[in-house]
PDB file of C-alpha atoms and ligand atoms in Angstrom:
ATOM      1  CA  UNK Z   1      -7.018  13.690 -14.019  1.00  0.00           C
ATOM      2  CA  UNK Z   2      -6.274   9.961 -14.008  1.00  0.00           C
ATOM      3  CA  UNK Z   3      -5.391   8.677 -10.525  1.00  0.00           C
ATOM      4  CA  UNK Z   4      -5.385  12.176  -9.038  1.00  0.00           C
ATOM      5  CA  UNK Z   5      -6.787  12.505  -5.510  1.00  0.00           C
ATOM      6  CA  UNK Z   6      -9.328  15.317  -5.864  1.00  0.00           C
ATOM      7  CA  UNK Z   7     -11.151  16.737  -2.835  1.00  0.00           C
ATOM      8  CA  UNK Z   8     -14.417  18.554  -3.600  1.00  0.00           C
ATOM      9  CA  UNK Z   9     -16.129  20.506  -0.804  1.00  0.00           C
ATOM     10  CA  UNK Z  10     -19.889  21.040  -0.960  1.00  0.00           C
ATOM     11  CA  UNK Z  11     -20.151  17.959  -3.188  1.00  0.00           C
ATOM     12  CA  UNK Z  12     -23.638  16.856  -2.153  1.00  0.00           C
ATOM     13  CA  UNK Z  13     -25.560  18.835  -4.791  1.00  0.00           C
ATOM     14  CA  UNK Z  14     -25.420  21.548  -7.444  1.00  0.00           C
ATOM     15  CA  UNK Z  15     -22.085  22.529  -8.947  1.00  0.00           C
ATOM     16  CA  UNK Z  16     -20.115  20.391  -6.457  1.00  0.00           C
ATOM     17  CA  UNK Z  17     -22.004  17.200  -7.344  1.00  0.00           C
ATOM     18  CA  UNK Z  18     -21.831  17.941 -11.080  1.00  0.00           C
ATOM     19  CA  UNK Z  19     -18.098  18.593 -11.176  1.00  0.00           C
ATOM     20  CA  UNK Z  20     -17.415  15.555  -8.988  1.00  0.00           C
ATOM     21  CA  UNK Z  21     -19.132  13.370 -11.589  1.00  0.00           C
ATOM     22  CA  UNK Z  22     -17.203  14.999 -14.449  1.00  0.00           C
ATOM     23  CA  UNK Z  23     -13.868  14.607 -12.642  1.00  0.00           C
ATOM     24  CA  UNK Z  24     -14.633  10.960 -11.846  1.00  0.00           C
ATOM     25  CA  UNK Z  25     -15.395  10.331 -15.539  1.00  0.00           C
ATOM     26  CA  UNK Z  26     -11.883  11.592 -16.281  1.00  0.00           C
ATOM     27  CA  UNK Z  27     -10.343   9.007 -13.949  1.00  0.00           C
ATOM     28  CA  UNK Z  28      -9.889  11.080 -10.781  1.00  0.00           C
ATOM     29  CA  UNK Z  29     -10.447   9.537  -7.376  1.00  0.00           C
ATOM     30  CA  UNK Z  30     -12.957  12.042  -6.023  1.00  0.00           C
ATOM     31  CA  UNK Z  31     -13.245  12.680  -2.303  1.00  0.00           C
ATOM     32  CA  UNK Z  32     -16.746  14.039  -1.717  1.00  0.00           C
ATOM     33  CA  UNK Z  33     -17.139  16.306   1.312  1.00  0.00           C
ATOM     34  CA  UNK Z  34     -20.145  18.107   2.772  1.00  0.00           C
ATOM     35  CA  UNK Z  35     -22.458  17.999   5.776  1.00  0.00           C
ATOM     36  CA  UNK Z  36     -25.128  15.713   4.275  1.00  0.00           C
ATOM     37  CA  UNK Z  37     -23.501  12.274   4.348  1.00  0.00           C
ATOM     38  CA  UNK Z  38     -26.595  10.494   2.966  1.00  0.00           C
ATOM     39  CA  UNK Z  39     -26.549  12.619  -0.194  1.00  0.00           C
ATOM     40  CA  UNK Z  40     -22.810  12.032  -0.541  1.00  0.00           C
ATOM     41  CA  UNK Z  41     -23.305   8.264  -0.285  1.00  0.00           C
ATOM     42  CA  UNK Z  42     -25.950   8.401  -3.031  1.00  0.00           C
ATOM     43  CA  UNK Z  43     -23.583  10.362  -5.270  1.00  0.00           C
ATOM     44  CA  UNK Z  44     -20.737   7.937  -4.534  1.00  0.00           C
ATOM     45  CA  UNK Z  45     -22.983   5.015  -5.562  1.00  0.00           C
ATOM     46  CA  UNK Z  46     -23.945   6.830  -8.775  1.00  0.00           C
ATOM     47  CA  UNK Z  47     -20.293   7.563  -9.630  1.00  0.00           C
ATOM     48  CA  UNK Z  48     -19.285   3.958  -8.940  1.00  0.00           C
ATOM     49  CA  UNK Z  49     -22.168   2.653 -11.075  1.00  0.00           C
ATOM     50  CA  UNK Z  50     -20.699   4.688 -13.934  1.00  0.00           C
ATOM     51  CA  UNK Z  51     -17.243   3.140 -13.354  1.00  0.00           C
ATOM     52  CA  UNK Z  52     -15.685   5.945 -11.292  1.00  0.00           C
ATOM     53  CA  UNK Z  53     -14.004   6.007  -7.899  1.00  0.00           C
ATOM     54  CA  UNK Z  54     -15.418   8.087  -5.037  1.00  0.00           C
ATOM     55  CA  UNK Z  55     -15.058   8.310  -1.268  1.00  0.00           C
ATOM     56  CA  UNK Z  56     -17.101  10.314   1.226  1.00  0.00           C
ATOM     57  CA  UNK Z  57     -16.141  12.393   4.260  1.00  0.00           C
ATOM     58  CA  UNK Z  58     -18.649  14.353   6.329  1.00  0.00           C
ATOM     59  CA  UNK Z  59     -17.395  17.913   6.674  1.00  0.00           C
ATOM     60  CA  UNK Z  60     -18.845  21.210   7.828  1.00  0.00           C
ATOM     61  CA  UNK Z  61     -16.342  23.740   6.484  1.00  0.00           C
ATOM     62  CA  UNK Z  62     -17.387  26.322   9.071  1.00  0.00           C
ATOM     63  CA  UNK Z  63     -15.558  24.225  11.698  1.00  0.00           C
ATOM     64  CA  UNK Z  64     -11.762  24.512  11.590  1.00  0.00           C
ATOM     65  CA  UNK Z  65     -11.305  21.482  13.852  1.00  0.00           C
ATOM     66  CA  UNK Z  66     -13.448  19.377  11.477  1.00  0.00           C
ATOM     67  CA  UNK Z  67     -11.394  20.606   8.518  1.00  0.00           C
ATOM     68  CA  UNK Z  68      -8.161  19.583  10.259  1.00  0.00           C
ATOM     69  CA  UNK Z  69      -9.531  16.137  11.138  1.00  0.00           C
ATOM     70  CA  UNK Z  70     -11.020  15.458   7.719  1.00  0.00           C
ATOM     71  CA  UNK Z  71      -7.996  16.572   5.690  1.00  0.00           C
ATOM     72  CA  UNK Z  72      -5.753  14.585   8.084  1.00  0.00           C
ATOM     73  CA  UNK Z  73      -8.017  11.574   7.496  1.00  0.00           C
ATOM     74  CA  UNK Z  74      -7.914  12.007   3.708  1.00  0.00           C
ATOM     75  CA  UNK Z  75      -4.125  12.261   3.786  1.00  0.00           C
ATOM     76  CA  UNK Z  76      -3.869   9.159   6.016  1.00  0.00           C
ATOM     77  CA  UNK Z  77      -6.058   7.194   3.607  1.00  0.00           C
ATOM     78  CA  UNK Z  78      -4.545   8.238   0.267  1.00  0.00           C
ATOM     79  CA  UNK Z  79      -1.049   9.481   1.169  1.00  0.00           C
ATOM     80  CA  UNK Z  80      -1.498  12.735  -0.736  1.00  0.00           C
ATOM     81  CA  UNK Z  81      -3.974  15.367  -1.906  1.00  0.00           C
ATOM     82  CA  UNK Z  82      -3.420  16.465  -5.510  1.00  0.00           C
ATOM     83  CA  UNK Z  83      -6.358  18.786  -6.094  1.00  0.00           C
ATOM     84  CA  UNK Z  84      -8.747  20.765  -3.901  1.00  0.00           C
ATOM     85  CA  UNK Z  85     -11.924  22.263  -5.325  1.00  0.00           C
ATOM     86  CA  UNK Z  86     -13.194  24.792  -2.775  1.00  0.00           C
ATOM     87  CA  UNK Z  87     -16.831  24.793  -3.819  1.00  0.00           C
ATOM     88  CA  UNK Z  88     -18.865  24.784  -0.560  1.00  0.00           C
ATOM     89  CA  UNK Z  89     -20.752  28.035  -0.382  1.00  0.00           C
ATOM     90  CA  UNK Z  90     -23.931  29.819   0.573  1.00  0.00           C
ATOM     91  CA  UNK Z  91     -25.674  32.163  -1.826  1.00  0.00           C
ATOM     92  CA  UNK Z  92     -28.649  33.529   0.111  1.00  0.00           C
ATOM     93  CA  UNK Z  93     -29.027  37.290   0.171  1.00  0.00           C
ATOM     94  CA  UNK Z  94     -30.609  40.200   1.967  1.00  0.00           C
ATOM     95  CA  UNK Z  95     -30.930  43.917   1.439  1.00  0.00           C
ATOM     96  CA  UNK Z  96     -28.029  45.522   3.302  1.00  0.00           C
ATOM     97  CA  UNK Z  97     -30.311  47.036   5.932  1.00  0.00           C
ATOM     98  CA  UNK Z  98     -31.765  43.607   6.785  1.00  0.00           C
ATOM     99  CA  UNK Z  99     -28.477  41.757   7.346  1.00  0.00           C
ATOM    100  CA  UNK Z 100     -28.160  40.376  10.891  1.00  0.00           C
ATOM    101  CA  UNK Z 101     -24.888  39.513  12.609  1.00  0.00           C
ATOM    102  CA  UNK Z 102     -25.842  35.832  12.320  1.00  0.00           C
ATOM    103  CA  UNK Z 103     -26.256  36.144   8.517  1.00  0.00           C
ATOM    104  CA  UNK Z 104     -22.832  37.776   8.214  1.00  0.00           C
ATOM    105  CA  UNK Z 105     -21.102  35.203  10.421  1.00  0.00           C
ATOM    106  CA  UNK Z 106     -22.726  32.210   8.731  1.00  0.00           C
ATOM    107  CA  UNK Z 107     -21.844  33.274   5.202  1.00  0.00           C
ATOM    108  CA  UNK Z 108     -18.332  34.404   6.025  1.00  0.00           C
ATOM    109  CA  UNK Z 109     -17.587  31.231   7.987  1.00  0.00           C
ATOM    110  CA  UNK Z 110     -18.504  29.028   5.015  1.00  0.00           C
ATOM    111  CA  UNK Z 111     -17.604  31.111   1.936  1.00  0.00           C
ATOM    112  CA  UNK Z 112     -14.384  32.674   3.242  1.00  0.00           C
ATOM    113  CA  UNK Z 113     -13.092  31.199   6.516  1.00  0.00           C
ATOM    114  CA  UNK Z 114     -13.911  27.618   5.489  1.00  0.00           C
ATOM    115  CA  UNK Z 115     -12.307  28.086   2.081  1.00  0.00           C
ATOM    116  CA  UNK Z 116      -9.150  29.485   3.673  1.00  0.00           C
ATOM    117  CA  UNK Z 117      -8.706  26.700   6.229  1.00  0.00           C
ATOM    118  CA  UNK Z 118      -9.454  23.943   3.669  1.00  0.00           C
ATOM    119  CA  UNK Z 119      -6.745  25.518   1.487  1.00  0.00           C
ATOM    120  CA  UNK Z 120      -4.366  25.707   4.449  1.00  0.00           C
ATOM    121  CA  UNK Z 121      -4.809  22.007   5.253  1.00  0.00           C
ATOM    122  CA  UNK Z 122      -4.629  20.834   1.641  1.00  0.00           C
ATOM    123  CA  UNK Z 123      -1.691  23.194   0.998  1.00  0.00           C
ATOM    124  CA  UNK Z 124       0.220  21.675   3.900  1.00  0.00           C
ATOM    125  CA  UNK Z 125       0.024  18.201   2.348  1.00  0.00           C
ATOM    126  CA  UNK Z 126       0.536  19.459  -1.232  1.00  0.00           C
ATOM    127  CA  UNK Z 127       3.752  21.218  -0.203  1.00  0.00           C
ATOM    128  CA  UNK Z 128       5.084  17.907   1.187  1.00  0.00           C
ATOM    129  CA  UNK Z 129       4.396  16.343  -2.202  1.00  0.00           C
ATOM    130  CA  UNK Z 130       5.697  19.275  -4.286  1.00  0.00           C
ATOM    131  CA  UNK Z 131       2.521  19.389  -6.383  1.00  0.00           C
ATOM    132  CA  UNK Z 132      -0.989  20.713  -6.051  1.00  0.00           C
ATOM    133  CA  UNK Z 133      -3.894  22.460  -7.694  1.00  0.00           C
ATOM    134  CA  UNK Z 134      -6.422  24.528  -5.751  1.00  0.00           C
ATOM    135  CA  UNK Z 135      -9.489  25.900  -7.519  1.00  0.00           C
ATOM    136  CA  UNK Z 136     -11.726  28.304  -5.607  1.00  0.00           C
ATOM    137  CA  UNK Z 137     -15.303  28.810  -6.723  1.00  0.00           C
ATOM    138  CA  UNK Z 138     -15.711  32.555  -6.523  1.00  0.00           C
ATOM    139  CA  UNK Z 139     -18.456  34.397  -8.422  1.00  0.00           C
ATOM    140  CA  UNK Z 140     -19.116  37.252 -10.814  1.00  0.00           C
ATOM    141  CA  UNK Z 141     -20.331  38.892  -7.592  1.00  0.00           C
ATOM    142  CA  UNK Z 142     -16.663  39.162  -6.592  1.00  0.00           C
ATOM    143  CA  UNK Z 143     -16.122  41.646  -9.436  1.00  0.00           C
ATOM    144  CA  UNK Z 144     -19.264  43.756  -9.670  1.00  0.00           C
ATOM    145  CA  UNK Z 145     -21.813  44.940  -7.157  1.00  0.00           C
ATOM    146  CA  UNK Z 146     -25.059  42.995  -7.111  1.00  0.00           C
ATOM    147  CA  UNK Z 147     -27.967  44.572  -5.281  1.00  0.00           C
ATOM    148  CA  UNK Z 148     -29.060  42.758  -2.093  1.00  0.00           C
ATOM    149  CA  UNK Z 149     -25.879  40.649  -2.093  1.00  0.00           C
ATOM    150  CA  UNK Z 150     -23.639  42.728   0.214  1.00  0.00           C
ATOM    151  CA  UNK Z 151     -22.330  39.860   2.328  1.00  0.00           C
ATOM    152  CA  UNK Z 152     -22.041  37.466  -0.608  1.00  0.00           C
ATOM    153  CA  UNK Z 153     -20.122  40.020  -2.697  1.00  0.00           C
ATOM    154  CA  UNK Z 154     -17.810  40.742   0.255  1.00  0.00           C
ATOM    155  CA  UNK Z 155     -17.150  37.031   0.825  1.00  0.00           C
ATOM    156  CA  UNK Z 156     -16.371  36.356  -2.837  1.00  0.00           C
ATOM    157  CA  UNK Z 157     -14.227  39.493  -3.138  1.00  0.00           C
ATOM    158  CA  UNK Z 158     -12.254  38.068  -0.226  1.00  0.00           C
ATOM    159  CA  UNK Z 159     -11.925  34.755  -2.076  1.00  0.00           C
ATOM    160  CA  UNK Z 160     -10.292  36.547  -5.023  1.00  0.00           C
ATOM    161  CA  UNK Z 161      -7.607  38.191  -2.931  1.00  0.00           C
ATOM    162  CA  UNK Z 162      -6.981  35.035  -0.872  1.00  0.00           C
ATOM    163  CA  UNK Z 163      -6.504  33.222  -4.175  1.00  0.00           C
ATOM    164  CA  UNK Z 164      -3.742  35.660  -5.144  1.00  0.00           C
ATOM    165  CA  UNK Z 165      -1.982  35.575  -1.779  1.00  0.00           C
ATOM    166  CA  UNK Z 166      -1.973  31.764  -1.589  1.00  0.00           C
ATOM    167  CA  UNK Z 167      -0.821  31.586  -5.220  1.00  0.00           C
ATOM    168  CA  UNK Z 168       2.080  33.874  -4.377  1.00  0.00           C
ATOM    169  CA  UNK Z 169       3.061  32.035  -1.194  1.00  0.00           C
ATOM    170  CA  UNK Z 170       2.957  28.573  -2.746  1.00  0.00           C
ATOM    171  CA  UNK Z 171       4.083  29.201  -6.345  1.00  0.00           C
ATOM    172  CA  UNK Z 172       7.607  27.930  -5.667  1.00  0.00           C
ATOM    173  CA  UNK Z 173       6.236  24.763  -4.082  1.00  0.00           C
ATOM    174  CA  UNK Z 174       4.598  23.450  -7.260  1.00  0.00           C
ATOM    175  CA  UNK Z 175       1.125  24.524  -6.239  1.00  0.00           C
ATOM    176  CA  UNK Z 176      -1.197  26.697  -8.295  1.00  0.00           C
ATOM    177  CA  UNK Z 177      -4.153  28.495  -6.761  1.00  0.00           C
ATOM    178  CA  UNK Z 178      -6.830  29.898  -9.065  1.00  0.00           C
ATOM    179  CA  UNK Z 179     -10.434  30.999  -8.876  1.00  0.00           C
ATOM    180  CA  UNK Z 180     -13.360  30.879 -11.246  1.00  0.00           C
ATOM    181  CA  UNK Z 181     -16.136  33.459 -11.299  1.00  0.00           C
ATOM    182  CA  UNK Z 182     -19.387  32.009 -12.657  1.00  0.00           C
ATOM    183  CA  UNK Z 183     -22.530  33.890 -13.477  1.00  0.00           C
ATOM    184  CA  UNK Z 184     -25.914  32.472 -12.451  1.00  0.00           C
ATOM    185  CA  UNK Z 185     -25.957  28.700 -12.885  1.00  0.00           C
ATOM    186  CA  UNK Z 186     -29.089  26.624 -12.379  1.00  0.00           C
ATOM    187  CA  UNK Z 187     -28.620  24.576  -9.158  1.00  0.00           C
ATOM    188  CA  UNK Z 188     -30.669  23.827  -6.019  1.00  0.00           C
ATOM    189  CA  UNK Z 189     -29.027  26.965  -4.574  1.00  0.00           C
ATOM    190  CA  UNK Z 190     -30.445  29.239  -7.309  1.00  0.00           C
ATOM    191  CA  UNK Z 191     -33.547  27.311  -8.424  1.00  0.00           C
ATOM    192  CA  UNK Z 192     -35.974  29.310  -6.304  1.00  0.00           C
ATOM    193  CA  UNK Z 193     -34.729  32.598  -7.815  1.00  0.00           C
ATOM    194  CA  UNK Z 194     -34.293  31.381 -11.409  1.00  0.00           C
ATOM    195  CA  UNK Z 195     -37.704  29.666 -11.399  1.00  0.00           C
ATOM    196  CA  UNK Z 196     -39.259  33.112 -10.884  1.00  0.00           C
ATOM    197  CA  UNK Z 197     -39.865  34.378 -14.475  1.00  0.00           C
ATOM    198  CA  UNK Z 198     -39.335  38.053 -13.529  1.00  0.00           C
ATOM    199  CA  UNK Z 199     -36.075  37.296 -11.733  1.00  0.00           C
ATOM    200  CA  UNK Z 200     -34.862  35.140 -14.640  1.00  0.00           C
ATOM    201  CA  UNK Z 201     -35.759  37.841 -17.164  1.00  0.00           C
ATOM    202  CA  UNK Z 202     -33.776  40.392 -15.195  1.00  0.00           C
ATOM    203  CA  UNK Z 203     -30.781  38.032 -14.975  1.00  0.00           C
ATOM    204  CA  UNK Z 204     -30.878  37.232 -18.706  1.00  0.00           C
ATOM    205  CA  UNK Z 205     -31.056  40.941 -19.550  1.00  0.00           C
ATOM    206  CA  UNK Z 206     -27.665  41.294 -17.873  1.00  0.00           C
ATOM    207  CA  UNK Z 207     -25.975  38.354 -19.633  1.00  0.00           C
ATOM    208  CA  UNK Z 208     -24.976  39.336 -23.187  1.00  0.00           C
ATOM    209  CA  UNK Z 209     -24.851  35.707 -24.427  1.00  0.00           C
ATOM    210  CA  UNK Z 210     -28.507  35.424 -23.339  1.00  0.00           C
ATOM    211  CA  UNK Z 211     -28.409  32.321 -21.152  1.00  0.00           C
ATOM    212  CA  UNK Z 212     -27.388  31.257 -17.669  1.00  0.00           C
ATOM    213  CA  UNK Z 213     -24.358  28.992 -17.241  1.00  0.00           C
ATOM    214  CA  UNK Z 214     -24.599  25.224 -17.045  1.00  0.00           C
ATOM    215  CA  UNK Z 215     -22.668  23.030 -14.657  1.00  0.00           C
ATOM    216  CA  UNK Z 216     -20.775  21.709 -17.700  1.00  0.00           C
ATOM    217  CA  UNK Z 217     -19.592  25.267 -18.476  1.00  0.00           C
ATOM    218  CA  UNK Z 218     -18.224  25.470 -14.942  1.00  0.00           C
ATOM    219  CA  UNK Z 219     -16.735  21.968 -15.022  1.00  0.00           C
ATOM    220  CA  UNK Z 220     -14.797  22.703 -18.241  1.00  0.00           C
ATOM    221  CA  UNK Z 221     -12.959  25.583 -16.564  1.00  0.00           C
ATOM    222  CA  UNK Z 222     -12.309  23.615 -13.400  1.00  0.00           C
ATOM    223  CA  UNK Z 223     -10.952  20.653 -15.338  1.00  0.00           C
ATOM    224  CA  UNK Z 224      -8.409  22.927 -17.041  1.00  0.00           C
ATOM    225  CA  UNK Z 225      -7.301  24.689 -13.833  1.00  0.00           C
ATOM    226  CA  UNK Z 226      -7.222  21.430 -11.839  1.00  0.00           C
ATOM    227  CA  UNK Z 227      -5.271  19.555 -14.485  1.00  0.00           C
ATOM    228  CA  UNK Z 228      -1.543  19.043 -14.963  1.00  0.00           C
ATOM    229  CA  UNK Z 229      -1.298  21.341 -18.024  1.00  0.00           C
ATOM    230  CA  UNK Z 230      -2.189  24.598 -16.255  1.00  0.00           C
ATOM    231  CA  UNK Z 231       1.055  24.954 -14.302  1.00  0.00           C
ATOM    232  CA  UNK Z 232       1.784  28.458 -15.663  1.00  0.00           C
ATOM    233  CA  UNK Z 233      -1.594  29.779 -14.557  1.00  0.00           C
ATOM    234  CA  UNK Z 234      -1.749  30.877 -10.945  1.00  0.00           C
ATOM    235  CA  UNK Z 235      -3.507  33.618  -8.993  1.00  0.00           C
ATOM    236  CA  UNK Z 236      -5.981  34.072 -11.826  1.00  0.00           C
ATOM    237  CA  UNK Z 237      -9.749  34.403 -11.767  1.00  0.00           C
ATOM    238  CA  UNK Z 238     -11.380  32.857 -14.829  1.00  0.00           C
ATOM    239  CA  UNK Z 239     -14.661  34.650 -15.442  1.00  0.00           C
ATOM    240  CA  UNK Z 240     -17.487  32.452 -16.791  1.00  0.00           C
ATOM    241  CA  UNK Z 241     -20.237  35.035 -16.965  1.00  0.00           C
ATOM    242  CA  UNK Z 242     -21.482  35.180 -20.562  1.00  0.00           C
ATOM    243  CA  UNK Z 243     -20.334  38.820 -20.527  1.00  0.00           C
ATOM    244  CA  UNK Z 244     -22.176  40.076 -17.395  1.00  0.00           C
ATOM    245  CA  UNK Z 245     -19.122  41.901 -16.022  1.00  0.00           C
ATOM    246  CA  UNK Z 246     -17.972  43.540 -19.300  1.00  0.00           C
ATOM    247  CA  UNK Z 247     -20.818  46.083 -19.280  1.00  0.00           C
TER     248      UNK Z 247
HETATM  249  N1  NAP F 301     -25.187  28.543  -8.763  1.00  0.00           N
HETATM  250  C1  NAP F 301     -24.744  29.758  -9.103  1.00  0.00           C
HETATM  251  O1  NAP F 301     -25.402  30.534  -9.803  1.00  0.00           O
HETATM  252  C2  NAP F 301     -23.379  30.206  -8.644  1.00  0.00           C
HETATM  253  C3  NAP F 301     -22.795  31.313  -9.274  1.00  0.00           C
HETATM  254  C4  NAP F 301     -21.535  31.746  -8.857  1.00  0.00           C
HETATM  255  C5  NAP F 301     -20.881  31.068  -7.843  1.00  0.00           C
HETATM  256  N2  NAP F 301     -21.472  30.002  -7.255  1.00  0.00           N
HETATM  257  C6  NAP F 301     -20.751  29.317  -6.168  1.00  0.00           C
HETATM  258  O2  NAP F 301     -20.642  27.947  -6.488  1.00  0.00           O
HETATM  259  C7  NAP F 301     -20.643  27.182  -5.284  1.00  0.00           C
HETATM  260  C8  NAP F 301     -21.734  26.105  -5.347  1.00  0.00           C
HETATM  261  O3  NAP F 301     -22.982  26.746  -5.564  1.00  0.00           O
HETATM  262  P1  NAP F 301     -24.325  25.917  -5.881  1.00  0.00           P
HETATM  263  O4  NAP F 301     -25.224  26.845  -6.575  1.00  0.00           O
HETATM  264  O5  NAP F 301     -23.988  24.599  -6.475  1.00  0.00           O
HETATM  265  O6  NAP F 301     -24.892  25.727  -4.383  1.00  0.00           O
HETATM  266  P2  NAP F 301     -25.959  24.709  -3.794  1.00  0.00           P
HETATM  267  O7  NAP F 301     -26.729  24.033  -4.853  1.00  0.00           O
HETATM  268  O8  NAP F 301     -26.697  25.478  -2.740  1.00  0.00           O
HETATM  269  O9  NAP F 301     -25.005  23.658  -3.056  1.00  0.00           O
HETATM  270  C9  NAP F 301     -24.163  24.123  -2.032  1.00  0.00           C
HETATM  271  C10 NAP F 301     -23.226  23.023  -1.593  1.00  0.00           C
HETATM  272  O10 NAP F 301     -22.405  23.559  -0.526  1.00  0.00           O
HETATM  273  C11 NAP F 301     -22.498  22.674   0.572  1.00  0.00           C
HETATM  274  N3  NAP F 301     -22.354  23.387   1.827  1.00  0.00           N
HETATM  275  C12 NAP F 301     -23.089  24.432   2.280  1.00  0.00           C
HETATM  276  N4  NAP F 301     -22.674  24.764   3.514  1.00  0.00           N
HETATM  277  C13 NAP F 301     -21.655  23.918   3.818  1.00  0.00           C
HETATM  278  C14 NAP F 301     -20.830  23.746   4.953  1.00  0.00           C
HETATM  279  N5  NAP F 301     -20.977  24.504   6.047  1.00  0.00           N
HETATM  280  N6  NAP F 301     -19.873  22.783   4.932  1.00  0.00           N
HETATM  281  C15 NAP F 301     -19.735  22.000   3.849  1.00  0.00           C
HETATM  282  N7  NAP F 301     -20.486  22.101   2.750  1.00  0.00           N
HETATM  283  C16 NAP F 301     -21.446  23.051   2.754  1.00  0.00           C
HETATM  284  C17 NAP F 301     -23.846  21.968   0.457  1.00  0.00           C
HETATM  285  O11 NAP F 301     -23.773  20.675   1.032  1.00  0.00           O
HETATM  286  P3  NAP F 301     -24.400  20.224   2.445  1.00  0.00           P
HETATM  287  O12 NAP F 301     -25.698  20.923   2.603  1.00  0.00           O
HETATM  288  O13 NAP F 301     -24.503  18.733   2.275  1.00  0.00           O
HETATM  289  O14 NAP F 301     -23.366  20.585   3.460  1.00  0.00           O
HETATM  290  C18 NAP F 301     -23.979  21.826  -1.059  1.00  0.00           C
HETATM  291  O15 NAP F 301     -23.357  20.645  -1.486  1.00  0.00           O
HETATM  292  C19 NAP F 301     -20.827  28.185  -4.139  1.00  0.00           C
HETATM  293  O16 NAP F 301     -19.575  28.544  -3.612  1.00  0.00           O
HETATM  294  C20 NAP F 301     -21.473  29.369  -4.838  1.00  0.00           C
HETATM  295  O17 NAP F 301     -21.243  30.594  -4.167  1.00  0.00           O
HETATM  296  C21 NAP F 301     -22.710  29.552  -7.626  1.00  0.00           C
END
């Protein structure tokens, strides 16, 4: 990853923050994006203290005009974008009968619309450079139904097919587009659920390896797909679920 310009959306906490640190350790220049600029600045300081290089851009991925401005700004500053990790996402859930229009619109605008337009902007600059890696953080919920997750499952199912279409459109341009599909991973986004012993027990019963994923498990897959040696892998969805979806 040395000297690669790597944009990570939703970098302020959880998986996004963890993978940003791992990528910086490998020599990438990480461009941290999310809405909470103060958290991003703290992460940047932490990365720099450990000898890495990080920059911050405030970005709400539900706004297409913000995406255009921020990716334009990143390109102006660095002259290229080598890697995009589309990680920003919401994971809250409701029983299908309780979903309001607002819930649908909010989740779709972040998990699916935002991911598409970030890819479009990064893809535009990657095509100019003849090289690029896009890694979309999907979910096991893109592959199997999970009760009370109708909107989430729909958004992540959409991510999988977008991944294939973009991979097909941009394969000849030197760009690969892949997804990963993690199982439950302990982050601020899942802490409330996983800290409930009954919920955790139910989750672990469904994971044959008997444990939830760690951010390092996720980072290892991303590092492979975002790196220069994965050029023959495109349109794939690497499942990191400890076996949840094989049953
Ligand atoms: N944790 C899991 O078990 C799990 C499993 C499978 C897939 N995933 C996926 O992995 C990704 C990260 O999950 P996580 O558990 O790390 O979540 P998290 O702890 O809740 O963090 C979510 C991140 O997304 C950012 N974000 C949310 N809305 C945004 C917006 N409108 N614009 C820009 N950034 C936004 C947040 O930053 P700001 O608040 O600063 O904007 C935050 O950095 C998501 O796509 C999730 O669906 C997670």
